[in-house]
Amino acid sequence: MRIGELAEKTGVSVRALRYYEEQGLLTADRSGGGQRHYGDSAVERVHLIQALYAAGLSSRTILDLLPCVDAKVNTPESRALLRAERARIDEQIRQLRDARDRLDAVIASSESPTSGCAHVESDALVP
Amino acid sequence: MRIGELAEKTGVSVRALRYYEEQGLLTADRSGGGQRHYGDSAVERVHLIQALYAAGLSSRTILDLLPCVDAKVNTPESRALLRAERARIDEQIRQLRDARDRLDAVIASSESPTSGCAHVESDALVP
DNA sequence: CTAAAACCTGACGCTGACGTGAGGGACAAG
DNA sequence: CTTGTCCCTCACGTCAGCGTCAGGTTTTAG
C-alpha cells in the first residue's frame, strides 16, 4: 500500500509517517518513481511506534528499542534497555496515579456538602 | 519566603515559578521593591501544579482546574471539568499500560530461548 | 556604607513532533 | 493527451515549558 492508505489505516498523518522514516523508525520500499510502498506489517509497526510515543518515549529511544523488538538484537544490553524503559513507564504510571488521586480528592470535596455553597443535584453522571 | 527558597523547597526552578505566575497558576505578594513573597501554602500549591503537569495537563487546563481546587468555584460545570480531566488521565494510564504490555511481550520473547541466540543467565531481576 | 547575594523584567534560544505550504513528478482513468 | 489525485522533497512555522543571558534594583551581611 502507499503512504496515504497507511495513514488512513493507522490514523496517523502522512507527515508523521514520513517523519518516522526520517527518524529511522519505519522503512519502505520505493517504486520506480520514488513512491513509498508498505507491506501489511507496517500497520502494526506504526501502532507500536504510536504506543511508545504515547508512553512518552522519544524517537531516539524508540529507535534504540526497535532492533530488540525485531528480534535482530538480543544482548544483555538490549534487555537492560528494555527493562529500563519499562521501569520508566511504570514510574510515569505512578505519577499519573498521583495526579489522579489529587484530582479525586478535589472532586470528593467539591461534591460533598462541606464547601459552603452546597446544593445537591441529581445530574449525577458518575461513570 | 522569597522565590529562591520556594524553588529550593519544591525542587522547581526559579524560572519555572515565574512562569507559573505568568500563566496565572501561582500568585505572590510583592514587597516594596517588587520582590515576590510566598506563604507556606505555596509549597503545596507548587507540588499540585507539578503533579498536574506530570500528568500531561497543559497550563491552560490547570488554570481552568485551579479555581475548583481552591473551592472558590463549585458549579456543575466545574465538577464536569474535573471529571473530564480525571477521565483523560485514566485514558493516559491505559495507554501507558498498553505500551508497557507491548514492551513486556518483547522482553518475554527476548528472554525466552526462542530467539535463536538463546543463553539463559540468572541475572533475573524481574520486579 | 559597601559588597555580595538574591531578585527583577524583558527577551531570545531550545527541543521534539509534527503542520503547512511551495514547486514539481507519478500514475490510473477516460 | 490530459485531467485529477496522490505522491515527492525541501524547508520554514509552531507550541509549550522552561533555560539563559543582559542590564539593572533590592535586600542582607558585616
mmCIF file of C-alpha atoms in Angstrom, chain A residues 94-112, chain B residues 44 47-58 61-71 78-93:
data_model
loop_
_atom_site.group_PDB
_atom_site.id
_atom_site.type_symbol
_atom_site.label_atom_id
_atom_site.label_comp_id
_atom_site.label_asym_id
_atom_site.label_seq_id
_atom_site.Cartn_x
_atom_site.Cartn_y
_atom_site.Cartn_z
ATOM 1 C CA ARG A 94 2.768 6.159 39.311
ATOM 2 C CA GLN A 95 2.907 9.880 38.658
ATOM 3 C CA LEU A 96 -0.337 9.762 36.780
ATOM 4 C CA ARG A 97 -1.998 7.884 39.590
ATOM 5 C CA ASP A 98 -0.721 10.505 41.995
ATOM 6 C CA ALA A 99 -2.228 13.304 39.922
ATOM 7 C CA ARG A 100 -5.455 11.353 39.590
ATOM 8 C CA ASP A 101 -5.669 10.830 43.315
ATOM 9 C CA ARG A 102 -5.173 14.523 43.895
ATOM 10 C CA LEU A 103 -7.960 15.296 41.499
ATOM 11 C CA ASP A 104 -10.120 12.702 43.197
ATOM 12 C CA ALA A 105 -9.611 14.463 46.491
ATOM 13 C CA VAL A 106 -10.707 17.730 44.917
ATOM 14 C CA ILE A 107 -13.695 16.062 43.319
ATOM 15 C CA ALA A 108 -14.721 14.452 46.561
ATOM 16 C CA SER A 109 -14.598 17.710 48.452
ATOM 17 C CA SER A 110 -16.428 19.557 45.716
ATOM 18 C CA GLU A 111 -19.209 17.011 45.650
ATOM 19 C CA SER A 112 -19.636 16.626 49.359
ATOM 20 C CA GLU B 44 1.807 22.504 48.421
ATOM 21 C CA HIS B 47 3.536 20.382 44.193
ATOM 22 C CA LEU B 48 -0.008 20.176 42.931
ATOM 23 C CA ILE B 49 0.875 22.115 39.811
ATOM 24 C CA GLN B 50 3.835 19.848 39.210
ATOM 25 C CA ALA B 51 1.727 16.753 39.640
ATOM 26 C CA LEU B 52 -0.760 18.020 37.092
ATOM 27 C CA TYR B 53 1.980 18.933 34.656
ATOM 28 C CA ALA B 54 3.448 15.489 35.118
ATOM 29 C CA ALA B 55 0.054 14.075 34.243
ATOM 30 C CA GLY B 56 0.310 15.822 30.913
ATOM 31 C CA LEU B 57 -2.144 18.629 31.565
ATOM 32 C CA SER B 58 -1.427 21.925 29.857
ATOM 33 C CA THR B 61 -6.150 23.255 31.635
ATOM 34 C CA ILE B 62 -4.540 23.586 35.022
ATOM 35 C CA LEU B 63 -5.583 27.202 35.037
ATOM 36 C CA ASP B 64 -9.142 26.099 34.494
ATOM 37 C CA LEU B 65 -8.934 23.491 37.235
ATOM 38 C CA LEU B 66 -7.333 25.526 39.980
ATOM 39 C CA PRO B 67 -10.394 27.611 40.844
ATOM 40 C CA CYS B 68 -12.187 24.338 41.560
ATOM 41 C CA VAL B 69 -9.306 23.193 43.687
ATOM 42 C CA ASP B 70 -9.433 26.431 45.621
ATOM 43 C CA ALA B 71 -13.090 25.666 46.242
ATOM 44 C CA SER B 78 -16.501 22.880 37.237
ATOM 45 C CA ARG B 79 -17.281 19.416 38.516
ATOM 46 C CA ALA B 80 -17.735 18.219 34.968
ATOM 47 C CA LEU B 81 -14.360 19.674 34.099
ATOM 48 C CA LEU B 82 -12.743 17.868 36.978
ATOM 49 C CA ARG B 83 -14.289 14.596 35.980
ATOM 50 C CA ALA B 84 -13.298 15.123 32.355
ATOM 51 C CA GLU B 85 -9.666 15.661 33.235
ATOM 52 C CA ARG B 86 -9.766 12.717 35.556
ATOM 53 C CA ALA B 87 -11.032 10.638 32.661
ATOM 54 C CA ARG B 88 -8.235 11.897 30.437
ATOM 55 C CA ILE B 89 -5.697 10.830 32.997
ATOM 56 C CA ASP B 90 -7.300 7.419 33.184
ATOM 57 C CA GLU B 91 -7.067 7.170 29.437
ATOM 58 C CA GLN B 92 -3.398 8.069 29.561
ATOM 59 C CA ILE B 93 -2.829 5.414 32.161
#
